[in-house]
Coordinates of C-alpha atoms in Angstrom, one line a residue:
Chain A
M1467 CA 11.8 2.7 -18.6
R1468 CA 13.5 -0.4 -19.9
P1469 CA 11.4 -2.7 -22.2
F1470 CA 9.9 -5.9 -20.8
S1471 CA 7.5 -8.6 -21.9
Y1472 CA 4.1 -9.1 -20.3
V1473 CA 1.8 -12.0 -19.9
R1474 CA -1.5 -12.4 -18.1
A1475 CA -2.1 -15.6 -16.2
A1476 CA -5.5 -17.1 -15.5
D1477 CA -4.5 -19.5 -12.7
A1478 CA -1.9 -19.7 -10.0
G1479 CA -0.1 -22.8 -11.4
T1480 CA 0.4 -21.1 -14.8
A1481 CA 1.6 -17.9 -13.1
I1482 CA 4.1 -19.7 -10.9
A1483 CA 5.4 -21.8 -13.8
L1484 CA 5.8 -18.7 -16.0
V1485 CA 7.8 -16.8 -13.4
R1486 CA 9.8 -19.9 -12.6
E1487 CA 10.9 -20.3 -16.2
R1488 CA 12.9 -17.0 -16.3
P1489 CA 15.2 -15.7 -13.7
D1490 CA 14.4 -12.1 -14.7
S1491 CA 10.6 -12.5 -14.3
A1492 CA 8.3 -11.2 -11.6
F1493 CA 4.7 -11.3 -10.6
L1494 CA 2.6 -8.1 -11.2
A1495 CA -0.2 -7.5 -8.8
G1496 CA -1.4 -3.9 -8.1
G1497 CA 1.9 -2.6 -9.4
T1498 CA 2.0 0.5 -7.2
T1499 CA 5.5 -0.1 -6.1
E1500 CA 6.7 -2.3 -8.9
V1501 CA 5.8 -0.1 -11.9
D1502 CA 7.3 2.9 -10.0
L1503 CA 10.6 1.1 -9.3
V1504 CA 10.8 -0.3 -12.9
R1505 CA 10.5 3.3 -14.1
Q1506 CA 13.2 4.4 -11.7
D1507 CA 15.4 1.6 -13.1
V1508 CA 15.7 0.1 -9.6
L1509 CA 13.9 -3.1 -10.7
R1510 CA 14.8 -4.5 -14.2
P1511 CA 12.3 -7.3 -15.0
G1512 CA 12.4 -8.9 -18.4
L1513 CA 8.9 -10.4 -18.0
L1514 CA 6.0 -9.3 -15.8
V1515 CA 3.4 -12.0 -15.1
D1516 CA 0.1 -10.3 -14.4
I1517 CA -1.7 -12.2 -11.6
N1518 CA -4.7 -9.9 -11.3
D1519 CA -7.1 -12.4 -12.9
L1520 CA -6.3 -15.1 -10.3
P1521 CA -9.3 -15.8 -8.0
L1522 CA -7.4 -14.8 -4.9
D1523 CA -9.4 -11.8 -3.7
G1524 CA -11.8 -13.2 -1.2
I1525 CA -12.2 -12.5 2.5
E1526 CA -13.4 -15.6 4.4
D1527 CA -14.3 -16.2 8.0
L1528 CA -12.4 -19.0 9.8
P1529 CA -14.1 -21.3 12.4
D1530 CA -11.9 -19.8 15.2
G1531 CA -13.0 -16.3 14.5
G1532 CA -10.1 -15.5 12.3
L1533 CA -9.9 -14.5 8.7
R1534 CA -8.4 -15.7 5.5
I1535 CA -7.6 -12.8 3.2
G1536 CA -6.9 -13.5 -0.4
A1537 CA -3.5 -12.1 -1.5
L1538 CA -5.2 -10.2 -4.3
A1539 CA -7.8 -8.5 -2.1
R1540 CA -7.3 -4.8 -2.5
M1541 CA -6.4 -2.7 0.5
S1542 CA -9.6 -0.7 0.2
D1543 CA -11.9 -3.8 0.1
V1544 CA -10.2 -5.3 3.1
A1545 CA -10.4 -2.0 5.1
R1546 CA -14.2 -1.8 4.7
A1547 CA -15.0 -5.5 5.0
P1548 CA -17.5 -5.8 8.0
A1549 CA -15.7 -8.8 9.4
V1550 CA -12.4 -6.9 9.5
M1551 CA -13.9 -3.7 10.9
E1552 CA -15.7 -5.6 13.7
R1553 CA -13.2 -8.2 14.7
F1554 CA -9.9 -6.6 13.7
P1555 CA -10.3 -2.8 13.8
V1556 CA -6.5 -2.5 13.9
I1557 CA -6.2 -4.0 10.4
S1558 CA -8.9 -1.7 9.0
Q1559 CA -7.4 1.4 10.6
A1560 CA -3.8 0.5 9.4
L1561 CA -5.1 0.1 5.9
V1562 CA -7.1 3.3 5.8
L1563 CA -4.1 5.3 7.2
G1564 CA -1.9 4.0 4.5
A1565 CA -1.3 5.5 1.0
S1566 CA -4.2 7.2 -0.7
A1567 CA -7.7 6.2 -1.8
Q1568 CA -6.5 5.6 -5.3
L1569 CA -3.5 3.5 -4.3
R1570 CA -5.6 1.5 -1.8
N1571 CA -7.9 0.6 -4.7
M1572 CA -5.0 -0.7 -6.7
A1573 CA -2.6 -2.3 -4.1
S1574 CA -3.1 -5.9 -3.2
M1575 CA -2.6 -7.3 0.3
G1576 CA 0.1 -9.7 -0.9
G1577 CA 1.8 -6.9 -2.7
N1578 CA 1.6 -4.7 0.4
L1579 CA 3.7 -7.3 2.3
C1580 CA 6.2 -7.5 -0.5
Q1581 CA 6.5 -3.7 -1.1
R1582 CA 10.0 -2.3 -1.2
V1583 CA 11.5 0.2 1.2
R1584 CA 11.1 4.0 0.7
C1585 CA 14.8 4.7 1.4
S1586 CA 15.7 7.4 -1.1
Y1587 CA 19.1 5.8 -1.7
F1588 CA 17.5 2.5 -2.5
R1589 CA 15.3 4.3 -5.0
D1590 CA 18.3 6.1 -6.6
P1591 CA 20.4 3.8 -8.8
A1592 CA 23.3 6.4 -8.6
S1593 CA 23.7 5.9 -4.8
P1594 CA 25.4 3.0 -3.1
C1595 CA 22.8 0.7 -1.6
N1596 CA 23.4 -2.8 -0.2
K1597 CA 19.8 -3.7 -0.8
R1598 CA 19.8 -2.8 -4.4
D1599 CA 23.4 -3.6 -5.2
P1600 CA 24.9 -5.9 -2.5
G1601 CA 28.3 -4.9 -1.4
S1602 CA 28.1 -1.3 -2.7
G1603 CA 27.6 0.2 0.8
C1604 CA 24.8 2.1 2.6
A1605 CA 24.5 5.8 1.7
A1606 CA 21.8 6.2 4.4
L1607 CA 24.3 5.5 7.3
S1608 CA 25.9 8.9 6.8
G1609 CA 23.2 10.5 4.7
F1610 CA 19.7 11.8 5.1
N1611 CA 18.3 9.3 7.5
R1612 CA 15.5 11.1 9.2
G1613 CA 13.0 8.4 8.2
H1614 CA 15.2 5.4 8.8
A1615 CA 15.0 2.7 11.3
I1616 CA 16.3 2.5 14.9
L1617 CA 15.4 -1.1 15.6
G1618 CA 16.7 -4.2 13.8
T1619 CA 19.3 -2.3 11.8
S1620 CA 22.7 -3.5 10.7
D1621 CA 25.9 -1.9 9.5
H1622 CA 24.7 -2.8 6.0
C1623 CA 21.1 -1.3 6.0
I1624 CA 18.9 0.9 8.1
A1625 CA 15.9 1.2 5.7
T1626 CA 12.5 1.2 7.5
H1627 CA 9.9 -1.3 6.5
P1628 CA 7.2 0.9 5.0
S1629 CA 4.0 -1.1 5.5
D1630 CA 1.3 -0.2 8.0
V1631 CA -1.0 -3.2 7.7
A1632 CA 2.0 -5.5 8.1
V1633 CA 2.5 -4.0 11.5
A1634 CA -1.1 -4.9 12.5
L1635 CA -0.7 -8.4 11.0
T1636 CA 2.5 -8.9 13.0
A1637 CA 0.8 -7.9 16.2
L1638 CA -1.9 -10.5 15.4
D1639 CA 0.4 -13.4 14.6
A1640 CA -0.8 -13.6 11.0
A1641 CA 0.8 -15.9 8.5
V1642 CA 1.0 -16.1 4.7
H1643 CA 0.2 -19.1 2.7
T1644 CA 2.3 -19.5 -0.4
S1645 CA 2.4 -21.8 -3.4
G1646 CA 5.5 -22.3 -5.4
P1647 CA 8.0 -24.6 -7.0
G1648 CA 8.4 -26.5 -3.8
G1649 CA 4.7 -26.9 -3.1
E1650 CA 2.6 -25.0 -0.6
R1651 CA 3.7 -23.7 2.8
T1652 CA 2.7 -21.4 5.6
I1653 CA 5.1 -18.7 6.9
G1654 CA 4.4 -16.7 10.1
M1655 CA 5.0 -13.0 10.1
D1656 CA 8.1 -13.5 12.4
D1657 CA 9.7 -15.6 9.7
F1658 CA 8.4 -13.7 6.7
F1659 CA 10.1 -10.4 7.4
L1660 CA 13.9 -10.8 7.6
L1661 CA 16.3 -8.6 9.4
P1662 CA 18.8 -7.0 7.0
G1663 CA 21.9 -8.4 8.8
D1664 CA 24.6 -8.7 6.1
T1665 CA 22.1 -9.7 3.4
P1666 CA 19.7 -6.7 3.2
Q1667 CA 18.9 -7.7 -0.4
R1668 CA 16.9 -10.6 1.1
E1669 CA 13.7 -9.2 2.6
H1670 CA 11.6 -12.3 2.9
P1671 CA 12.2 -16.1 2.4
L1672 CA 10.1 -16.5 -0.8
E1673 CA 11.8 -18.4 -3.6
H1674 CA 11.7 -17.2 -7.1
G1675 CA 8.3 -18.1 -8.4
E1676 CA 6.8 -18.6 -5.0
L1677 CA 3.4 -16.8 -4.8
I1678 CA 1.6 -15.5 -1.7
T1679 CA -2.0 -16.9 -2.1
E1680 CA -3.6 -15.9 1.2
I1681 CA -3.0 -14.2 4.5
E1682 CA -4.4 -15.9 7.5
V1683 CA -5.3 -14.0 10.7
P1684 CA -6.0 -16.3 13.6
G1685 CA -9.0 -15.6 15.8
A1686 CA -8.1 -13.2 18.6
P1687 CA -11.0 -11.8 20.7
V1688 CA -8.5 -9.3 22.2
A1689 CA -8.4 -7.6 18.8
R1690 CA -12.0 -6.4 19.0
R1691 CA -10.5 -3.7 21.1
S1692 CA -7.5 -2.7 19.1
V1693 CA -6.2 0.4 17.5
Y1694 CA -3.6 1.6 15.0
L1695 CA -2.0 5.0 15.7
K1696 CA 0.3 6.6 13.1
F1697 CA 2.5 9.7 13.5
R1698 CA 4.0 11.3 10.4
D1699 CA 5.3 14.6 8.9
R1700 CA 1.9 15.4 7.3
Q1701 CA -1.6 14.5 8.3
S1702 CA -2.4 12.1 5.5
Y1703 CA -0.8 10.2 2.6
E1704 CA 2.6 9.8 4.2
F1705 CA 4.6 7.0 5.6
A1706 CA 4.9 6.6 9.4
L1707 CA 7.7 8.2 11.5
A1708 CA 6.3 6.0 14.2
S1709 CA 3.2 3.9 14.4
V1710 CA 1.7 1.4 16.8
A1711 CA -0.7 -1.5 16.5
A1712 CA -2.1 -2.4 19.9
A1713 CA -4.7 -4.6 21.4
V1714 CA -5.2 -5.1 25.1
R1715 CA -7.4 -6.9 27.6
I1716 CA -7.8 -5.6 31.1
Q1717 CA -9.3 -7.6 34.1
D1718 CA -9.7 -5.9 37.4
G1719 CA -7.3 -3.2 36.4
T1720 CA -4.6 -5.6 35.4
V1721 CA -3.2 -6.3 31.9
T1722 CA -4.1 -9.9 31.1
E1723 CA -3.4 -9.9 27.4
V1724 CA -1.6 -7.5 25.1
R1725 CA -0.4 -7.3 21.5
L1726 CA 2.0 -4.6 20.5
A1727 CA 3.8 -3.9 17.2
L1728 CA 5.6 -0.8 15.9
G1729 CA 5.9 0.6 12.4
G1730 CA 8.1 3.4 11.1
V1731 CA 11.0 2.5 13.4
G1732 CA 12.1 -1.0 12.4
T1733 CA 13.8 -2.6 9.5
R1734 CA 10.8 -5.0 9.7
P1735 CA 7.4 -4.7 11.2
W1736 CA 8.4 -4.7 14.8
R1737 CA 6.7 -7.0 17.3
A1738 CA 7.2 -5.3 20.7
R1739 CA 7.7 -8.5 22.7
R1740 CA 9.8 -6.9 25.4
A1741 CA 7.0 -4.4 26.1
E1742 CA 4.4 -7.1 26.0
A1743 CA 6.3 -9.2 28.5
A1744 CA 6.8 -6.2 30.7
L1745 CA 3.1 -5.4 30.7
L1746 CA 1.5 -8.8 31.5
G1747 CA 0.2 -8.9 35.0
Q1748 CA 1.0 -5.2 35.6
P1749 CA -1.6 -2.6 36.5
A1750 CA -3.1 -0.8 33.5
S1751 CA -1.5 2.5 34.3
R1752 CA 0.3 5.2 32.4
A1753 CA 3.4 4.4 34.5
S1754 CA 3.5 0.7 33.5
F1755 CA 2.8 1.6 29.9
A1756 CA 5.7 4.0 29.9
E1757 CA 8.1 1.5 31.6
A1758 CA 7.2 -1.2 29.0
A1759 CA 7.7 1.3 26.1
R1760 CA 11.1 2.3 27.6
Q1761 CA 12.2 -1.4 27.8
E1762 CA 11.2 -2.0 24.2
L1763 CA 13.2 1.0 22.9
A1764 CA 16.2 0.3 25.1
A1765 CA 17.6 -1.6 22.1
A1766 CA 17.3 1.3 19.7
I1767 CA 20.3 2.4 17.7
P1768 CA 19.5 6.0 16.6
H1769 CA 21.3 8.1 14.1
P1770 CA 21.6 11.9 14.4
M1771 CA 18.7 12.6 12.2
N1772 CA 16.3 10.0 13.6
A1773 CA 17.1 10.0 17.3
F1774 CA 13.8 11.7 17.9
K1775 CA 12.1 8.4 17.0
V1776 CA 13.2 6.8 20.3
E1777 CA 11.0 9.1 22.3
L1778 CA 8.3 9.3 19.6
A1779 CA 7.8 5.6 19.5
Q1780 CA 7.6 5.4 23.3
R1781 CA 5.0 8.1 23.4
A1782 CA 3.1 6.5 20.6
M1783 CA 2.9 3.2 22.5
V1784 CA 1.7 4.9 25.7
R1785 CA -0.9 6.9 23.7
A1786 CA -2.2 3.7 22.1
L1787 CA -2.4 1.9 25.4
T1788 CA -4.1 4.8 27.2
T1789 CA -6.5 5.2 24.3
L1790 CA -7.5 1.6 24.5
T1791 CA -7.9 1.5 28.3
D1792 CA -9.6 4.8 28.8
G1793 CA -12.1 4.3 31.6
E1794 CA -10.4 1.2 33.0
R1795 CA -7.3 2.7 34.5
Chain B
M1016 CA -2.0 -27.4 -7.8
N1017 CA 0.5 -28.8 -10.3
V1018 CA 3.3 -26.5 -11.1
D1019 CA 5.9 -29.1 -11.9
T1020 CA 4.8 -29.5 -15.5
D1021 CA 5.2 -27.1 -18.4
V1022 CA 2.7 -24.4 -18.6
A1023 CA -0.3 -26.2 -20.0
A1024 CA -2.4 -23.6 -21.7
R1025 CA 0.2 -21.0 -22.4
P1026 CA -1.3 -17.5 -22.4
A1027 CA -0.2 -15.0 -25.0
M1028 CA 3.2 -13.4 -24.4
R1029 CA 3.2 -9.7 -25.2
G1030 CA 6.1 -7.5 -26.1
P1031 CA 8.7 -6.3 -25.5
S1032 CA 8.1 -4.5 -28.8
A1033 CA 4.9 -2.7 -29.7
E1034 CA 1.8 -4.8 -30.3
A1035 CA -1.9 -4.3 -30.8
V1036 CA -3.7 -3.6 -27.6
T1037 CA -7.4 -2.8 -27.3
L1038 CA -8.5 -0.5 -24.5
T1039 CA -12.1 0.3 -23.7
V1040 CA -12.1 4.0 -22.9
N1041 CA -15.2 6.0 -22.1
G1042 CA -17.4 3.2 -23.6
Q1043 CA -15.5 2.9 -26.8
A1044 CA -13.1 0.2 -27.9
R1045 CA -9.8 1.8 -29.1
E1046 CA -7.0 -0.1 -30.7
L1047 CA -3.4 1.1 -30.3
R1048 CA 0.1 -0.3 -30.9
I1049 CA 2.1 0.0 -27.7
E1050 CA 4.8 -1.8 -25.8
P1051 CA 4.0 -3.4 -22.4
R1052 CA 6.0 -0.8 -20.6
V1053 CA 3.6 2.0 -21.7
S1054 CA 1.6 3.3 -18.8
L1055 CA -2.1 3.8 -19.0
L1056 CA -1.5 7.5 -18.6
D1057 CA 0.9 7.7 -21.6
A1058 CA -1.5 5.5 -23.7
L1059 CA -4.3 7.9 -23.0
R1060 CA -2.4 11.1 -23.5
E1061 CA 0.2 10.2 -26.2
H1062 CA -1.6 7.5 -28.2
L1063 CA -5.3 8.3 -27.9
G1064 CA -5.1 12.1 -27.6
L1065 CA -7.0 12.1 -24.4
T1066 CA -5.0 14.8 -22.6
G1067 CA -7.4 15.5 -19.9
S1068 CA -5.7 13.2 -17.5
K1069 CA -2.5 15.0 -16.4
K1070 CA 1.0 13.9 -15.8
G1071 CA 2.2 15.6 -12.6
C1072 CA 4.8 13.4 -10.9
D1073 CA 4.6 10.1 -12.9
Q1074 CA 5.4 8.3 -9.6
G1075 CA 2.1 7.9 -7.9
T1076 CA 2.3 10.8 -5.5
C1077 CA 0.2 13.7 -6.9
G1078 CA -3.1 12.2 -8.2
A1079 CA -3.2 14.4 -11.3
C1080 CA -3.6 11.2 -13.5
T1081 CA -6.6 9.8 -11.5
V1082 CA -8.9 7.9 -13.8
W1083 CA -11.4 5.1 -13.1
V1084 CA -10.7 1.5 -14.0
E1085 CA -13.7 -0.8 -13.5
G1086 CA -15.4 2.1 -11.8
R1087 CA -12.7 2.6 -9.1
R1088 CA -10.5 5.6 -8.9
V1089 CA -6.9 4.6 -9.6
L1090 CA -3.6 6.2 -10.8
A1091 CA -3.0 5.9 -14.5
C1092 CA 0.7 6.6 -14.1
L1093 CA 1.2 3.4 -12.1
S1094 CA -1.0 1.3 -14.3
L1095 CA 0.3 -0.5 -17.3
A1096 CA -2.0 0.0 -20.3
V1097 CA -1.7 -3.6 -21.4
A1098 CA -2.9 -4.7 -17.9
C1099 CA -6.0 -2.6 -18.4
E1100 CA -7.0 -4.5 -21.6
G1101 CA -10.5 -5.9 -21.1
R1102 CA -11.3 -3.5 -18.3
E1103 CA -13.6 -0.4 -18.4
I1104 CA -11.6 2.8 -18.3
T1105 CA -13.2 6.2 -17.7
T1106 CA -11.4 9.5 -18.1
I1107 CA -12.4 13.1 -17.4
E1108 CA -13.4 13.3 -21.1
G1109 CA -16.1 10.6 -20.5
L1110 CA -17.5 12.0 -17.3
A1111 CA -20.4 14.0 -18.7
P1112 CA -22.5 13.6 -21.8
D1113 CA -21.4 15.6 -24.9
G1114 CA -21.3 19.3 -24.2
G1115 CA -22.6 19.1 -20.6
L1116 CA -20.9 19.3 -17.2
H1117 CA -21.1 16.7 -14.5
P1118 CA -22.5 18.1 -11.2
V1119 CA -19.0 18.0 -9.7
Q1120 CA -17.5 19.8 -12.7
A1121 CA -20.2 22.5 -12.4
A1122 CA -19.5 22.8 -8.6
F1123 CA -15.8 23.3 -9.2
V1124 CA -16.7 26.2 -11.6
E1125 CA -19.2 27.6 -9.1
H1126 CA -16.8 27.4 -6.1
D1127 CA -13.7 28.5 -8.0
A1128 CA -12.1 25.2 -6.9
F1129 CA -8.9 25.7 -8.9
Q1130 CA -6.3 28.3 -9.9
C1131 CA -4.0 26.8 -12.6
G1132 CA -6.3 23.9 -13.2
Y1133 CA -3.6 21.3 -13.8
C1134 CA -4.7 19.0 -11.0
T1135 CA -8.4 19.6 -11.6
P1136 CA -9.2 16.6 -13.8
G1137 CA -7.7 14.3 -11.2
Q1138 CA -9.4 16.2 -8.4
I1139 CA -12.8 15.8 -10.1
M1140 CA -12.4 12.1 -11.0
S1141 CA -11.4 11.5 -7.4
A1142 CA -14.2 13.7 -5.9
V1143 CA -17.0 12.0 -7.8
K1144 CA -15.9 8.7 -6.4
L1145 CA -15.4 10.1 -2.9
L1146 CA -19.0 11.3 -3.0
E1147 CA -20.2 7.8 -4.2
E1148 CA -18.1 6.1 -1.5
G1149 CA -19.9 8.3 1.1
H1150 CA -16.7 9.9 2.5
A1151 CA -17.9 13.5 2.3
G1152 CA -19.3 13.7 5.8
D1153 CA -17.4 16.7 7.0
D1154 CA -14.3 18.7 5.9
A1155 CA -11.9 16.4 7.9
E1156 CA -13.3 13.3 6.1
I1157 CA -13.2 15.0 2.7
A1158 CA -9.6 16.1 3.3
E1159 CA -8.5 12.6 4.4
W1160 CA -10.2 10.9 1.4
M1161 CA -9.0 13.5 -1.1
S1162 CA -5.4 13.4 0.2
G1163 CA -4.2 11.5 -2.8
N1164 CA -4.8 14.6 -5.0
I1165 CA -2.3 17.3 -4.4
C1166 CA -3.1 20.9 -5.5
R1167 CA 0.1 23.1 -5.9
C1168 CA -2.1 26.2 -5.9
A1169 CA -3.6 25.1 -2.6
A1170 CA -7.2 25.5 -3.7
Y1171 CA -8.2 23.0 -1.1
P1172 CA -10.8 25.1 0.8
N1173 CA -12.6 25.7 -2.5
I1174 CA -12.3 22.1 -3.6
R1175 CA -13.9 21.0 -0.3
A1176 CA -16.6 23.6 -0.7
A1177 CA -17.4 22.3 -4.2
I1178 CA -17.6 18.7 -2.8
R1179 CA -19.9 19.9 0.0
G1180 CA -22.0 21.7 -2.5
V1181 CA -22.7 18.5 -4.5
R1182 CA -23.2 16.5 -1.3
D1183 CA -25.7 19.0 0.0
A1184 CA -27.6 19.0 -3.3
G1185 CA -27.9 15.2 -3.0
G1186 CA -25.8 14.7 -6.1
G1187 CA -23.2 12.4 -4.7
E1188 CA -24.0 9.0 -3.2
R1189 CA -25.1 6.1 -5.2

């Protein structure tokens, strides 16, 4: 591991100013991705600004029934917060199905959204990778790409976004609040996670020194009946091959409201808007669920090793929807 | 929030070379000279001689380095030691009073919950917390909430039996 300097900030303004001062500096929150990648020589910070003492770990109720989750709230604390479990079970389930108990105790919510991809070529400095070393090429295109994305890919990058909870937050139209050199702003999930295009090194629109302070989840009564399903190579402590965040409201056998997002298959947490549009007003039946899933995955670009994900993602969507509507179909 | 001015009360910059860092380990303040890049695991093992916490993968995938920071089970390999300054650290060496065994340690012996023993300190530090957290309801729940601790010898059935044993004796939950 290369040497670096360290400083612990007590307030956000100081932390932001310290990071802003040096182009080679970075915030340090839970560190579960960052320390690992520094050790792998993938990240090379000259200064880490520890933000763990900042008072940003609260979970507050909003008047509209939504939540404001502090960026430094730990995954484990958010997962077991009564407000989250009752009103947004899909968030709690996505968190508990991610990583391990130890990692969930360490990892912050803001850090979760900023976590880097698990592509083995990104994590190996000897391999070409447009995300790590822009212009060097993408070793995954012709390499071992079983875990890689089939939606939102480009000729420059097919790495899968690894977060589970970001999938739930995307389905729920959450937004991040940030504070930075340019002041404060709010960025919706759709704008926060960038498609790789020809700039895969840019994963989100944050400026250097811009800090996520809170995650806001708007009130959504539909989320009281929501679920996160995750399919993977082993039963626990593994990233998704395909996952689904789903919430649905049925009236008189008809879908009147639905939220769907996919994980494990997209270069970003994948809001399944085509499927949502296809489902609205349709009977809550296995046939309409399957047709909506088919339409969403019609845009998939599979590679030889991950072609199975096209079918897996569709079945996962159907399973999530049938699970939620059991007894109403 | 004003971020356009210079840092007002500039906090102490540490490193990149070795500096004095004080860690509170098993109730004792320990001073050591380390660089900021030193992990908590290396600080414990290489600088403080506390070799109970094991280095398996050094990348957060095996759980052999599981310790408690502020009473929560975490991975020492992905923690920077300097970032643990001012926080309470507990290792397997501090689990039981001098010479004795914690009930979970005793249960691991009783149920033969290991073969080579390399993952065992991490398994035990994780298991004690799993019991406190109330996640020992049944074998499926134990397996899920212990999934961050890998056992290359696959002693999992006996590890679960040890945890059930402590649970059934009422030695777990806070």
